């Protein structure tokens, strides 16, 4: 990241010399200054997650409260700072409150009003992993919305997930198993930490092997890193080594995430300098001709991009229908399970949440993301093949990052709208009424048939209406955002070229010596930019 920040500073200095806007550069710089990869720690309540973090930090006084209740459980983001210790409370309403670390010790969070707490510590171990942010997640008994938060809020910026199992309770519950299954859909590395190792019994190794076999039901043959820790003996060396390995990868990950942004900034500045240099010796009439040519070429480029947009929109409409069909089929396949759960008076919300999330995740990755990638390649080829005058217009996107963002945003929106809204609750109320009404005077099979009819006639259609609306709205919003970012980049480069032409026009009557000095300065700055590009 030092390389990234150095490059940004050098580009900023050159831009300042020529009056080129640094607004976009400052936004990227601000993100780069605070960028971290996070590693969420998940598990059931009382699995020792908070105690594990306290052990990692090595303080005599516990930074995180232990044995908290679901009502006060909120994500705690912990990262290194070279400044003073402190904490920031982020409210659900967007309000931000900074408190000192002493206030944090006595702070009682309300999960209904607080989104998360960010804790910054000048800590010796955290100093070894300055680009890693640990996230202590609430226990999964808090409800399936915690499942959603653990994935939706943290997956895009995570490098791995840590799953805590206490040595005296290594049962793989569905609440944790379901999130493991979803993480595997995103190819996320997993680390299983056995906490409270000092409390292991004589059958530990046998139980440990059984746990590994049970994990396979959710993750298959996926490679998992295993660590054993004990807060009682203050032993977390295996996990510390794992986190240090994350730190070693994080530099590459973070630098890669800013690579495309840096390339576009370089292209923008180079285009200005090249345009200024190549047009500085033109007469006013020659400059008029060049400017007219530039406007025609830019207009042609915009028209070509517009055609690509139209073709892409028609592909997306068809793709949305395919994703909806996948969701409907997945729910129908789960009908028997859902009926059995209702008959046993079990809540089906979490199960439906997992079915919808996993189906949308797989379907979007298989059907939508490839179309987005092909579209971006077509646009990139279309734009990169175009030269405006003697200047090369450039455009690039990291398709992997775009794909991950598209998947997580769509899944998050669909799950929140469907399973967090009143529609499902209304439909389920009719099913429960069906049980209360008929179970006392009808045979069990007749009741099950009645429930099936309710699912097919009311629940599934209502959910599909919500799915359809949510998918259409969210996917179109994502595609609009994608196209807007392309248009903004084209507009930025267009404005840069126009500024260069205007600046040349303003200098056209300058003395020859001044023009020659300007040309020398520009050539020197172009060499600097070439050197920056070589280091990336």
Short mmCIF file of C-alpha atoms in Angstrom, two decimals:
data_model
loop_
_atom_site.label_atom_id
_atom_site.label_comp_id
_atom_site.label_asym_id
_atom_site.label_seq_id
_atom_site.Cartn_x
_atom_site.Cartn_y
_atom_site.Cartn_z
CA UNK A 1 0.00 0.00 0.00
CA UNK A 2 3.01 2.31 0.41
CA UNK A 3 3.48 1.93 -3.35
CA UNK A 4 -0.16 2.92 -3.94
CA UNK A 5 0.03 5.99 -1.69
CA UNK A 6 3.35 7.07 -3.22
CA UNK A 7 1.86 6.82 -6.71
CA UNK A 8 -1.19 8.83 -5.65
CA UNK A 9 0.99 11.57 -4.17
CA UNK A 10 3.10 11.85 -7.34
CA UNK A 11 0.05 11.96 -9.61
CA UNK A 12 -1.52 14.59 -7.34
CA UNK A 13 1.60 16.75 -7.54
CA UNK A 14 1.62 16.61 -11.36
CA UNK A 15 -2.12 17.34 -11.54
CA UNK A 16 -1.70 20.38 -9.29
CA UNK A 17 0.99 21.75 -11.60
CA UNK A 18 -1.42 21.73 -14.55
CA UNK A 19 -4.68 22.54 -12.77
CA UNK A 20 -6.14 19.06 -13.35
CA UNK A 21 -8.91 18.17 -10.89
CA UNK A 22 -7.87 15.87 -8.03
CA UNK A 23 -11.38 15.24 -6.70
CA UNK A 24 -11.45 11.60 -7.76
CA UNK A 25 -7.86 11.09 -6.63
CA UNK A 26 -8.67 12.44 -3.15
CA UNK A 27 -11.58 9.98 -2.84
CA UNK A 28 -9.32 7.07 -3.77
CA UNK A 29 -6.61 8.33 -1.42
CA UNK A 30 -9.02 8.55 1.50
CA UNK A 31 -10.11 4.94 0.90
CA UNK A 32 -6.50 3.79 0.56
CA UNK A 33 -5.51 5.43 3.85
CA UNK A 34 -8.10 3.43 5.82
CA UNK A 35 -8.34 0.25 3.70
CA UNK A 36 -8.18 -3.05 5.59
CA UNK A 37 -9.19 -6.63 4.92
CA UNK A 38 -11.45 -7.95 7.64
CA UNK A 39 -11.62 -11.36 9.24
CA UNK A 40 -15.00 -12.00 10.92
CA UNK A 41 -15.16 -14.42 13.85
CA UNK A 42 -18.45 -16.32 13.98
CA UNK A 43 -20.00 -19.00 16.17
CA UNK A 44 -22.78 -19.66 18.63
CA UNK A 45 -23.24 -17.74 21.89
CA UNK A 46 -20.76 -18.74 24.59
CA UNK A 47 -18.40 -20.29 22.04
CA UNK A 48 -15.59 -18.12 23.42
CA UNK A 49 -15.30 -15.64 20.52
CA UNK A 50 -14.94 -12.52 22.68
CA UNK A 51 -12.59 -14.29 25.10
CA UNK A 52 -10.55 -15.41 22.09
CA UNK A 53 -10.12 -11.81 20.89
CA UNK A 54 -9.25 -10.68 24.42
CA UNK A 55 -6.57 -13.39 24.53
CA UNK A 56 -5.16 -12.36 21.15
CA UNK A 57 -4.84 -8.78 22.37
CA UNK A 58 -3.15 -9.87 25.59
CA UNK A 59 -4.60 -7.18 27.85
CA UNK A 60 -5.08 -7.75 31.56
CA UNK A 61 -8.36 -5.87 31.23
CA UNK A 62 -10.83 -7.35 28.74
CA UNK A 63 -11.55 -5.17 25.71
CA UNK A 64 -14.70 -7.11 24.75
CA UNK A 65 -17.47 -8.05 27.16
CA UNK A 66 -18.08 -11.76 27.53
CA UNK A 67 -21.33 -13.62 28.30
CA UNK A 68 -23.47 -10.87 26.75
CA UNK A 69 -27.14 -11.31 25.78
CA UNK A 70 -28.54 -11.31 22.22
CA UNK A 71 -30.17 -7.92 22.86
CA UNK A 72 -26.78 -6.27 23.46
CA UNK A 73 -24.78 -8.23 20.87
CA UNK A 74 -23.45 -6.11 18.01
CA UNK A 75 -20.47 -6.61 15.66
CA UNK A 76 -17.22 -5.27 17.12
CA UNK A 77 -14.59 -4.27 14.55
CA UNK A 78 -11.08 -4.22 16.02
CA UNK A 79 -8.06 -2.75 14.23
CA UNK A 80 -4.65 -1.25 14.94
CA UNK A 81 -4.02 2.48 15.32
CA UNK A 82 -0.77 4.30 15.88
CA UNK A 83 -2.74 7.00 17.69
CA UNK A 84 -4.56 6.81 21.03
CA UNK A 85 -6.98 3.96 21.85
CA UNK A 86 -10.60 4.79 21.14
CA UNK A 87 -13.96 3.53 19.91
CA UNK A 88 -16.58 4.69 17.43
CA UNK A 89 -20.27 3.80 17.76
CA UNK A 90 -22.11 3.56 14.44
CA UNK A 91 -25.87 3.90 14.81
CA UNK A 92 -28.46 2.21 12.62
CA UNK A 93 -29.67 5.74 11.77
CA UNK A 94 -26.22 6.72 10.47
CA UNK A 95 -25.17 8.71 13.53
CA UNK A 96 -21.54 8.37 14.62
CA UNK A 97 -20.31 8.78 18.20
CA UNK A 98 -16.65 8.74 19.21
CA UNK A 99 -15.86 7.65 22.77
CA UNK A 100 -12.66 6.98 24.68
CA UNK A 101 -11.70 3.40 25.44
CA UNK A 102 -12.60 3.84 29.13
CA UNK A 103 -16.18 4.75 28.13
CA UNK A 104 -16.32 1.66 25.94
CA UNK A 105 -15.66 -0.62 28.93
CA UNK A 106 -18.97 0.44 30.47
CA UNK A 107 -20.90 0.95 27.23
CA UNK A 108 -24.18 -1.00 26.95
CA UNK A 109 -25.10 -1.44 23.30
CA UNK A 110 -28.64 -1.85 22.03
CA UNK A 111 -28.67 -4.10 18.97
CA UNK A 112 -31.82 -2.39 17.68
CA UNK A 113 -30.18 1.04 17.47
CA UNK A 114 -26.44 0.32 17.10
CA UNK A 115 -25.05 -1.09 13.84
CA UNK A 116 -21.54 -1.83 15.10
CA UNK A 117 -18.70 -0.53 17.24
CA UNK A 118 -15.27 0.20 15.77
CA UNK A 119 -12.43 -0.22 18.26
CA UNK A 120 -9.00 1.25 17.48
CA UNK A 121 -6.12 0.03 19.65
CA UNK A 122 -2.41 0.72 19.88
CA UNK A 123 -1.71 -2.93 20.57
CA UNK A 124 1.51 -4.92 20.08
CA UNK A 125 -0.14 -7.88 18.32
CA UNK A 126 -2.43 -5.73 16.18
CA UNK A 127 0.69 -3.81 15.14
CA UNK A 128 1.86 -7.06 13.52
CA UNK A 129 -1.35 -7.21 11.45
CA UNK A 130 -2.03 -3.49 10.74
CA UNK A 131 -3.97 -4.18 7.53
CA UNK A 132 -6.30 -6.76 9.12
CA UNK A 133 -9.53 -5.93 10.91
CA UNK A 134 -10.97 -8.54 13.28
CA UNK A 135 -14.76 -8.62 13.62
CA UNK A 136 -16.35 -10.25 16.64
CA UNK A 137 -19.82 -11.21 15.36
CA UNK A 138 -22.86 -11.76 17.62
CA UNK A 139 -23.79 -15.39 18.30
CA UNK A 140 -26.01 -17.00 15.70
CA UNK A 141 -28.76 -17.71 18.18
CA UNK A 142 -29.62 -14.01 17.74
CA UNK A 143 -31.63 -14.98 14.66
CA UNK A 144 -31.07 -15.51 10.94
CA UNK A 145 -30.62 -11.76 10.39
CA UNK A 146 -27.17 -12.16 12.00
CA UNK A 147 -26.41 -14.74 9.30
CA UNK A 148 -27.32 -12.11 6.72
CA UNK A 149 -25.19 -9.40 8.35
CA UNK A 150 -22.14 -11.65 8.65
CA UNK A 151 -22.24 -12.26 4.90
CA UNK A 152 -23.69 -9.06 3.44
CA UNK A 153 -21.80 -6.52 5.56
CA UNK A 154 -18.41 -8.19 5.62
CA UNK A 155 -17.97 -10.61 2.71
CA UNK A 156 -16.88 -7.98 0.13
CA UNK A 157 -13.97 -6.85 2.32
CA UNK A 158 -13.05 -10.18 3.94
CA UNK A 159 -10.04 -12.37 3.22
CA UNK A 160 -11.13 -15.29 5.45
CA UNK A 161 -13.69 -16.25 8.10
CA UNK A 162 -12.88 -17.72 11.51
CA UNK A 163 -15.43 -20.11 13.03
CA UNK A 164 -15.23 -20.75 16.78
CA UNK A 165 -16.18 -24.09 18.36
CA UNK A 166 -15.64 -24.62 22.12
CA UNK A 167 -13.74 -27.81 22.99
CA UNK A 168 -16.56 -28.88 25.32
CA UNK A 169 -19.28 -28.39 22.66
CA UNK A 170 -18.11 -29.19 19.12
CA UNK A 171 -21.58 -29.80 17.70
CA UNK A 172 -21.99 -28.36 14.19
CA UNK A 173 -25.38 -26.65 14.52
CA UNK A 174 -27.38 -25.65 11.47
CA UNK A 175 -27.10 -21.94 12.36
CA UNK A 176 -23.33 -22.08 11.82
CA UNK A 177 -23.46 -24.85 9.20
CA UNK A 178 -25.70 -22.81 6.90
CA UNK A 179 -23.35 -19.84 6.88
CA UNK A 180 -20.43 -22.19 6.15
CA UNK A 181 -22.35 -23.52 3.19
CA UNK A 182 -22.96 -20.01 1.88
CA UNK A 183 -19.34 -18.97 2.42
CA UNK A 184 -18.29 -21.93 0.28
CA UNK A 185 -20.49 -20.59 -2.52
CA UNK A 186 -18.28 -17.48 -2.44
CA UNK A 187 -15.02 -19.49 -2.31
CA UNK A 188 -14.15 -17.90 1.04
CA UNK A 189 -11.21 -19.44 2.98
CA UNK A 190 -12.23 -20.89 6.36
CA UNK A 191 -10.39 -21.29 9.66
CA UNK A 192 -11.95 -23.34 12.47
CA UNK A 193 -10.73 -22.37 15.95
CA UNK A 194 -11.23 -24.73 18.87
CA UNK A 195 -11.65 -22.46 21.88
CA UNK A 196 -11.52 -23.45 25.58
CA UNK A 197 -9.02 -26.18 24.71
CA UNK A 198 -8.19 -26.49 28.41
CA UNK A 199 -11.75 -27.85 28.95
CA UNK A 200 -11.35 -30.75 26.54
CA UNK A 201 -12.31 -34.19 27.83
CA UNK A 202 -10.63 -37.56 27.35
CA UNK A 203 -12.62 -38.20 24.18
CA UNK A 204 -11.53 -34.92 22.55
CA UNK A 205 -9.68 -36.39 19.55
CA UNK A 206 -12.57 -38.71 18.72
CA UNK A 207 -15.09 -35.86 19.05
CA UNK A 208 -12.81 -33.59 17.01
CA UNK A 209 -12.75 -36.10 14.15
CA UNK A 210 -16.55 -36.42 14.27
CA UNK A 211 -16.85 -32.63 14.08
CA UNK A 212 -14.63 -32.61 10.97
CA UNK A 213 -16.86 -35.23 9.37
CA UNK A 214 -19.99 -33.25 10.26
CA UNK A 215 -18.47 -30.10 8.73
CA UNK A 216 -18.20 -31.94 5.42
CA UNK A 217 -22.00 -31.98 5.23
CA UNK A 218 -21.82 -28.21 4.74
CA UNK A 219 -18.41 -27.58 3.13
CA UNK A 220 -17.68 -30.84 1.31
CA UNK A 221 -13.97 -31.56 0.81
CA UNK A 222 -13.02 -27.91 1.12
CA UNK A 223 -9.70 -27.25 2.85
CA UNK A 224 -10.07 -25.84 6.38
CA UNK A 225 -7.32 -24.49 8.63
CA UNK A 226 -7.67 -25.71 12.24
CA UNK A 227 -6.31 -23.89 15.34
CA UNK A 228 -6.56 -24.74 19.04
CA UNK A 229 -6.70 -21.98 21.65
CA UNK A 230 -7.23 -21.49 25.35
CA UNK A 231 -8.08 -18.20 27.05
CA UNK A 232 -7.41 -19.82 30.43
CA UNK A 233 -3.78 -20.57 29.55
CA UNK A 234 -3.58 -17.50 27.28
CA UNK A 235 -2.57 -19.69 24.35
CA UNK A 236 -3.53 -18.43 20.88
CA UNK A 237 -0.24 -18.91 19.03
CA UNK A 238 -1.69 -21.02 16.20
CA UNK A 239 -4.36 -18.44 15.48
CA UNK A 240 -1.84 -15.60 15.69
CA UNK A 241 0.25 -17.36 13.06
CA UNK A 242 -2.84 -17.72 10.85
CA UNK A 243 -3.64 -14.00 11.18
CA UNK A 244 -0.05 -13.05 10.39
CA UNK A 245 -0.37 -15.11 7.20
CA UNK A 246 -3.53 -13.10 6.39
CA UNK A 247 -1.52 -9.90 6.91
CA UNK A 248 1.11 -11.12 4.46
CA UNK A 249 -1.58 -11.66 1.81
CA UNK A 250 -3.44 -8.46 2.66
CA UNK A 251 -0.83 -6.14 1.13
CA UNK A 252 -1.22 -7.84 -2.25
CA UNK A 253 -5.02 -7.93 -1.93
CA UNK A 254 -5.30 -4.25 -1.00
CA UNK A 255 -2.84 -3.09 -3.64
CA UNK A 256 -4.70 -5.13 -6.26
CA UNK A 257 -8.00 -3.57 -5.25
CA UNK A 258 -6.65 -0.09 -6.10
CA UNK A 259 -4.83 -1.12 -9.28
CA UNK A 260 -7.59 -0.24 -11.74
CA UNK A 261 -8.32 3.09 -10.06
CA UNK A 262 -4.65 4.04 -10.28
CA UNK A 263 -4.46 3.04 -13.94
CA UNK A 264 -7.42 5.27 -14.77
CA UNK A 265 -5.88 8.22 -12.90
CA UNK A 266 -2.61 7.68 -14.79
CA UNK A 267 -4.44 7.49 -18.13
CA UNK A 268 -6.37 10.67 -17.36
CA UNK A 269 -3.24 12.70 -16.55
CA UNK A 270 -1.25 11.22 -19.44
CA UNK A 271 -4.03 12.05 -21.89
CA UNK A 272 -3.99 15.67 -20.76
CA UNK A 273 -0.21 15.94 -21.08
CA UNK A 274 -0.08 14.17 -24.45
CA UNK A 275 -2.90 16.29 -25.86
CA UNK A 276 -1.25 19.48 -24.63
CA UNK A 277 2.18 18.46 -25.93
CA UNK A 278 1.03 17.35 -29.39
CA UNK A 279 -1.19 20.36 -29.98
CA UNK A 280 1.06 23.05 -28.51
CA UNK A 281 2.74 23.77 -31.88
CA UNK A 282 -0.49 23.98 -33.88
CA UNK A 283 -1.81 27.18 -35.38
CA UNK A 284 -5.22 28.41 -34.34
CA UNK A 285 -6.88 27.10 -37.52
CA UNK A 286 -5.19 23.71 -37.12
CA UNK A 287 -6.36 23.64 -33.51
CA UNK A 288 -9.94 24.32 -34.66
CA UNK A 289 -9.77 21.36 -37.03
CA UNK A 290 -8.32 19.10 -34.33
CA UNK A 291 -11.03 20.15 -31.87
CA UNK A 292 -13.80 19.46 -34.38
CA UNK A 293 -12.31 16.03 -35.12
CA UNK A 294 -12.13 15.27 -31.40
CA UNK A 295 -15.81 16.14 -30.84
CA UNK A 296 -16.93 13.90 -33.71
CA UNK A 297 -14.88 10.98 -32.43
CA UNK A 298 -16.19 11.40 -28.90
CA UNK A 299 -19.77 11.48 -30.19
CA UNK A 300 -19.15 8.29 -32.18
CA UNK A 301 -17.74 6.61 -29.09
CA UNK A 302 -20.78 7.58 -27.01
CA UNK A 303 -23.13 6.20 -29.69
CA UNK A 304 -21.23 2.92 -29.79
CA UNK A 305 -21.43 2.61 -26.01
CA UNK A 306 -25.18 3.37 -26.17
CA UNK A 307 -25.72 0.43 -28.54
CA UNK A 308 -23.81 -1.89 -26.21
CA UNK A 309 -26.04 -0.72 -23.34
CA UNK A 310 -29.23 -1.50 -25.26
CA UNK A 311 -28.05 -5.00 -26.17
CA UNK A 312 -27.04 -5.67 -22.57
CA UNK A 313 -30.42 -4.56 -21.17
CA UNK A 314 -32.24 -7.10 -23.34
CA UNK A 315 -29.90 -9.85 -22.09
CA UNK A 316 -30.52 -8.88 -18.46
CA UNK A 317 -34.31 -9.03 -18.80
CA UNK A 318 -34.06 -12.65 -19.95
CA UNK A 319 -31.53 -13.43 -17.21
CA UNK A 320 -33.83 -12.09 -14.44
CA UNK A 321 -36.55 -14.53 -15.53
CA UNK A 322 -34.11 -17.43 -15.34
CA UNK A 323 -33.05 -16.48 -11.80
CA UNK A 324 -36.69 -16.20 -10.69
CA UNK A 325 -37.40 -19.65 -12.11
CA UNK A 326 -34.45 -21.05 -10.15
CA UNK A 327 -35.78 -19.58 -6.88
CA UNK A 328 -39.29 -20.93 -7.50
CA UNK A 329 -37.95 -24.41 -8.31
CA UNK A 330 -35.71 -24.40 -5.20
CA UNK A 331 -38.64 -23.56 -2.91
CA UNK A 332 -40.82 -26.23 -4.48
CA UNK A 333 -38.05 -28.80 -3.87
CA UNK A 334 -38.11 -27.85 -0.17
CA UNK A 335 -41.87 -28.25 0.16
CA UNK A 336 -41.75 -31.54 2.12
CA UNK A 337 -39.19 -30.14 4.56
CA UNK A 338 -41.21 -26.96 5.07
CA UNK A 339 -44.42 -28.90 5.64
CA UNK A 340 -42.71 -31.12 8.23
CA UNK A 341 -41.30 -28.05 10.01
CA UNK A 342 -44.72 -26.42 10.19
CA UNK A 343 -46.31 -29.63 11.47
CA UNK A 344 -43.72 -29.64 14.25
CA UNK A 345 -44.43 -25.96 15.03
CA UNK A 346 -40.93 -24.93 13.90
CA UNK A 347 -40.22 -21.54 12.37
CA UNK A 348 -39.50 -21.85 8.66
CA UNK A 349 -38.13 -18.31 8.26
CA UNK A 350 -34.46 -19.21 8.68
CA UNK A 351 -34.75 -22.23 6.40
CA UNK A 352 -36.43 -20.17 3.68
CA UNK A 353 -33.82 -17.47 4.18
CA UNK A 354 -31.06 -20.00 3.45
CA UNK A 355 -32.89 -21.51 0.46
CA UNK A 356 -33.50 -18.11 -1.13
CA UNK A 357 -30.01 -16.75 -0.38
CA UNK A 358 -28.15 -19.82 -1.63
CA UNK A 359 -30.28 -20.15 -4.75
CA UNK A 360 -29.93 -16.48 -5.67
CA UNK A 361 -26.18 -16.62 -4.98
CA UNK A 362 -25.62 -19.63 -7.25
CA UNK A 363 -28.01 -18.44 -9.94
CA UNK A 364 -26.58 -14.91 -10.10
CA UNK A 365 -23.02 -16.28 -10.25
CA UNK A 366 -23.90 -18.77 -12.99
CA UNK A 367 -26.30 -16.70 -15.09
CA UNK A 368 -25.84 -12.98 -14.46
CA UNK A 369 -22.15 -12.52 -13.64
CA UNK A 370 -20.88 -14.13 -16.90
CA UNK A 371 -23.13 -11.76 -18.87
CA UNK A 372 -21.80 -8.78 -16.91
CA UNK A 373 -18.22 -9.90 -17.54
CA UNK A 374 -18.83 -10.29 -21.29
CA UNK A 375 -20.52 -6.89 -21.39
CA UNK A 376 -17.57 -5.23 -19.63
CA UNK A 377 -15.14 -6.89 -22.04
CA UNK A 378 -17.16 -5.67 -25.03
CA UNK A 379 -17.26 -2.12 -23.64
CA UNK A 380 -13.56 -2.24 -22.77
CA UNK A 381 -12.63 -3.44 -26.27
CA UNK A 382 -14.92 -0.88 -27.84
CA UNK A 383 -13.44 2.02 -25.86
CA UNK A 384 -9.82 0.90 -25.77
CA UNK A 385 -9.79 0.42 -29.53
CA UNK A 386 -10.67 4.08 -30.04
CA UNK A 387 -8.10 6.84 -30.38
CA UNK A 388 -9.21 10.44 -30.11
CA UNK A 389 -6.78 12.36 -32.26
CA UNK A 390 -3.42 11.04 -31.12
CA UNK A 391 -4.69 10.21 -27.61
CA UNK A 392 -5.71 6.75 -26.50
CA UNK A 393 -8.97 6.63 -24.52
CA UNK A 394 -8.76 3.86 -21.93
CA UNK A 395 -11.16 1.97 -19.74
CA UNK A 396 -10.78 -1.00 -17.41
CA UNK A 397 -12.73 -2.83 -14.71
CA UNK A 398 -11.75 -5.63 -12.37
CA UNK A 399 -14.41 -8.17 -13.38
CA UNK A 400 -13.79 -10.32 -10.28
CA UNK A 401 -14.51 -7.39 -7.96
CA UNK A 402 -17.52 -6.32 -10.01
CA UNK A 403 -18.90 -9.86 -9.98
CA UNK A 404 -18.49 -10.20 -6.22
CA UNK A 405 -20.19 -6.85 -5.66
CA UNK A 406 -23.10 -7.72 -7.95
CA UNK A 407 -23.72 -11.05 -6.19
CA UNK A 408 -23.51 -9.72 -2.61
CA UNK A 409 -25.69 -6.67 -3.30
CA UNK A 410 -28.42 -8.65 -5.03
CA UNK A 411 -28.49 -11.42 -2.41
CA UNK A 412 -28.57 -8.86 0.40
CA UNK A 413 -31.46 -6.92 -1.10
CA UNK A 414 -33.56 -10.00 -1.92
CA UNK A 415 -33.16 -11.54 1.54
CA UNK A 416 -33.89 -8.26 3.32
CA UNK A 417 -37.05 -7.50 1.35
CA UNK A 418 -38.56 -10.97 1.30
CA UNK A 419 -37.77 -12.36 4.70
CA UNK A 420 -37.64 -9.12 6.64
CA UNK A 421 -40.99 -7.87 5.42
CA UNK A 422 -44.60 -8.47 6.48
CA UNK A 423 -45.64 -10.54 3.44
CA UNK A 424 -44.12 -13.81 4.62
CA UNK A 425 -45.45 -13.29 8.13
CA UNK A 426 -48.99 -12.90 6.82
CA UNK A 427 -48.75 -16.03 4.69
CA UNK A 428 -47.35 -18.09 7.57
CA UNK A 429 -50.13 -16.91 9.86
CA UNK A 430 -52.67 -18.50 7.53
CA UNK A 431 -50.76 -21.81 7.67
CA UNK A 432 -50.59 -21.80 11.45
CA UNK A 433 -54.31 -21.06 11.51
CA UNK A 434 -54.78 -24.06 9.27
CA UNK A 435 -53.01 -26.30 11.80
CA UNK A 436 -54.97 -24.96 14.75
CA UNK A 437 -58.23 -25.37 12.88
CA UNK A 438 -57.74 -28.81 11.42
CA UNK A 439 -55.24 -30.74 13.49
CA UNK A 440 -57.74 -31.52 16.20
CA UNK A 441 -60.36 -33.10 13.96
CA UNK A 442 -58.57 -34.38 10.86
CA UNK A 443 -55.98 -36.99 10.20
CA UNK A 444 -52.35 -35.95 10.02
CA UNK A 445 -52.06 -36.61 6.26
CA UNK A 446 -55.09 -34.43 5.55
CA UNK A 447 -53.54 -31.62 7.58
CA UNK A 448 -50.26 -31.98 5.67
CA UNK A 449 -52.13 -31.81 2.37
CA UNK A 450 -53.90 -28.68 3.55
CA UNK A 451 -50.54 -27.11 4.41
CA UNK A 452 -49.09 -28.08 1.02
CA UNK A 453 -51.99 -26.33 -0.69
CA UNK A 454 -51.38 -23.22 1.42
CA UNK A 455 -47.72 -23.22 0.43
CA UNK A 456 -48.50 -23.68 -3.27
CA UNK A 457 -51.49 -21.37 -3.38
CA UNK A 458 -50.41 -18.57 -1.02
CA UNK A 459 -46.90 -18.70 0.44
CA UNK A 460 -44.82 -19.53 -2.64
CA UNK A 461 -46.75 -17.13 -4.95
CA UNK A 462 -46.43 -14.29 -2.42
CA UNK A 463 -42.73 -14.92 -1.95
CA UNK A 464 -42.22 -15.09 -5.72
CA UNK A 465 -43.99 -11.76 -6.16
CA UNK A 466 -41.54 -10.27 -3.68
CA UNK A 467 -38.59 -12.09 -5.27
CA UNK A 468 -39.56 -10.91 -8.74
CA UNK A 469 -39.94 -7.29 -7.72
CA UNK A 470 -36.77 -7.31 -5.62
CA UNK A 471 -34.66 -9.02 -8.27
CA UNK A 472 -35.82 -6.75 -11.06
CA UNK A 473 -35.31 -3.58 -9.00
CA UNK A 474 -31.95 -4.60 -7.53
CA UNK A 475 -30.42 -6.00 -10.70
CA UNK A 476 -31.45 -2.96 -12.73
CA UNK A 477 -30.08 -0.72 -9.97
CA UNK A 478 -26.77 -2.61 -10.10
CA UNK A 479 -26.59 -2.38 -13.88
CA UNK A 480 -27.49 1.32 -13.81
CA UNK A 481 -24.73 1.91 -11.27
CA UNK A 482 -22.29 -0.02 -13.46
CA UNK A 483 -23.19 1.99 -16.57
CA UNK A 484 -23.05 5.24 -14.61
CA UNK A 485 -19.48 4.48 -13.52
CA UNK A 486 -18.54 3.80 -17.17
CA UNK A 487 -20.20 7.03 -18.31
CA UNK A 488 -18.50 9.00 -15.55
CA UNK A 489 -15.09 7.65 -16.57
CA UNK A 490 -15.73 8.53 -20.20
CA UNK A 491 -16.92 11.98 -19.17
CA UNK A 492 -13.81 12.50 -17.01
CA UNK A 493 -11.50 11.64 -19.87
CA UNK A 494 -13.55 13.78 -22.26
CA UNK A 495 -13.29 16.77 -19.92
CA UNK A 496 -9.55 16.20 -19.56
CA UNK A 497 -9.06 16.27 -23.34
CA UNK A 498 -11.23 19.37 -23.66
CA UNK A 499 -9.29 21.09 -20.89
CA UNK A 500 -6.05 20.27 -22.67
CA UNK A 501 -7.39 21.80 -25.91
CA UNK A 502 -8.59 24.92 -24.06
CA UNK A 503 -5.24 25.30 -22.32
CA UNK A 504 -3.39 24.99 -25.61
CA UNK A 505 -5.68 27.61 -27.15
CA UNK A 506 -4.90 29.93 -24.24
CA UNK A 507 -1.19 29.44 -24.79
CA UNK A 508 -1.24 29.68 -28.59
CA UNK A 509 0.06 33.24 -28.68
CA UNK A 510 2.73 32.70 -26.04
CA UNK A 511 6.35 33.22 -26.83
CA UNK A 512 8.15 30.32 -28.50
CA UNK A 513 10.60 29.92 -25.60
CA UNK A 514 7.76 29.52 -23.14
CA UNK A 515 6.20 26.84 -25.35
CA UNK A 516 9.50 25.01 -25.55
CA UNK A 517 9.87 25.11 -21.75
CA UNK A 518 6.32 23.78 -21.41
CA UNK A 519 7.14 20.92 -23.74
CA UNK A 520 10.22 20.05 -21.68
CA UNK A 521 8.17 20.07 -18.45
CA UNK A 522 5.50 17.87 -19.98
CA UNK A 523 8.04 15.34 -21.29
CA UNK A 524 9.63 15.14 -17.84
CA UNK A 525 6.25 14.58 -16.19
CA UNK A 526 5.32 11.93 -18.75
CA UNK A 527 8.54 10.10 -17.84
CA UNK A 528 7.55 10.25 -14.16
CA UNK A 529 4.14 8.77 -14.96
CA UNK A 530 5.77 6.00 -17.02
CA UNK A 531 7.97 5.14 -14.05
CA UNK A 532 4.91 5.02 -11.74
CA UNK A 533 3.16 2.70 -14.19
CA UNK A 534 6.19 0.36 -14.26
CA UNK A 535 6.11 0.01 -10.45
CA UNK A 536 2.42 -1.04 -10.38
#
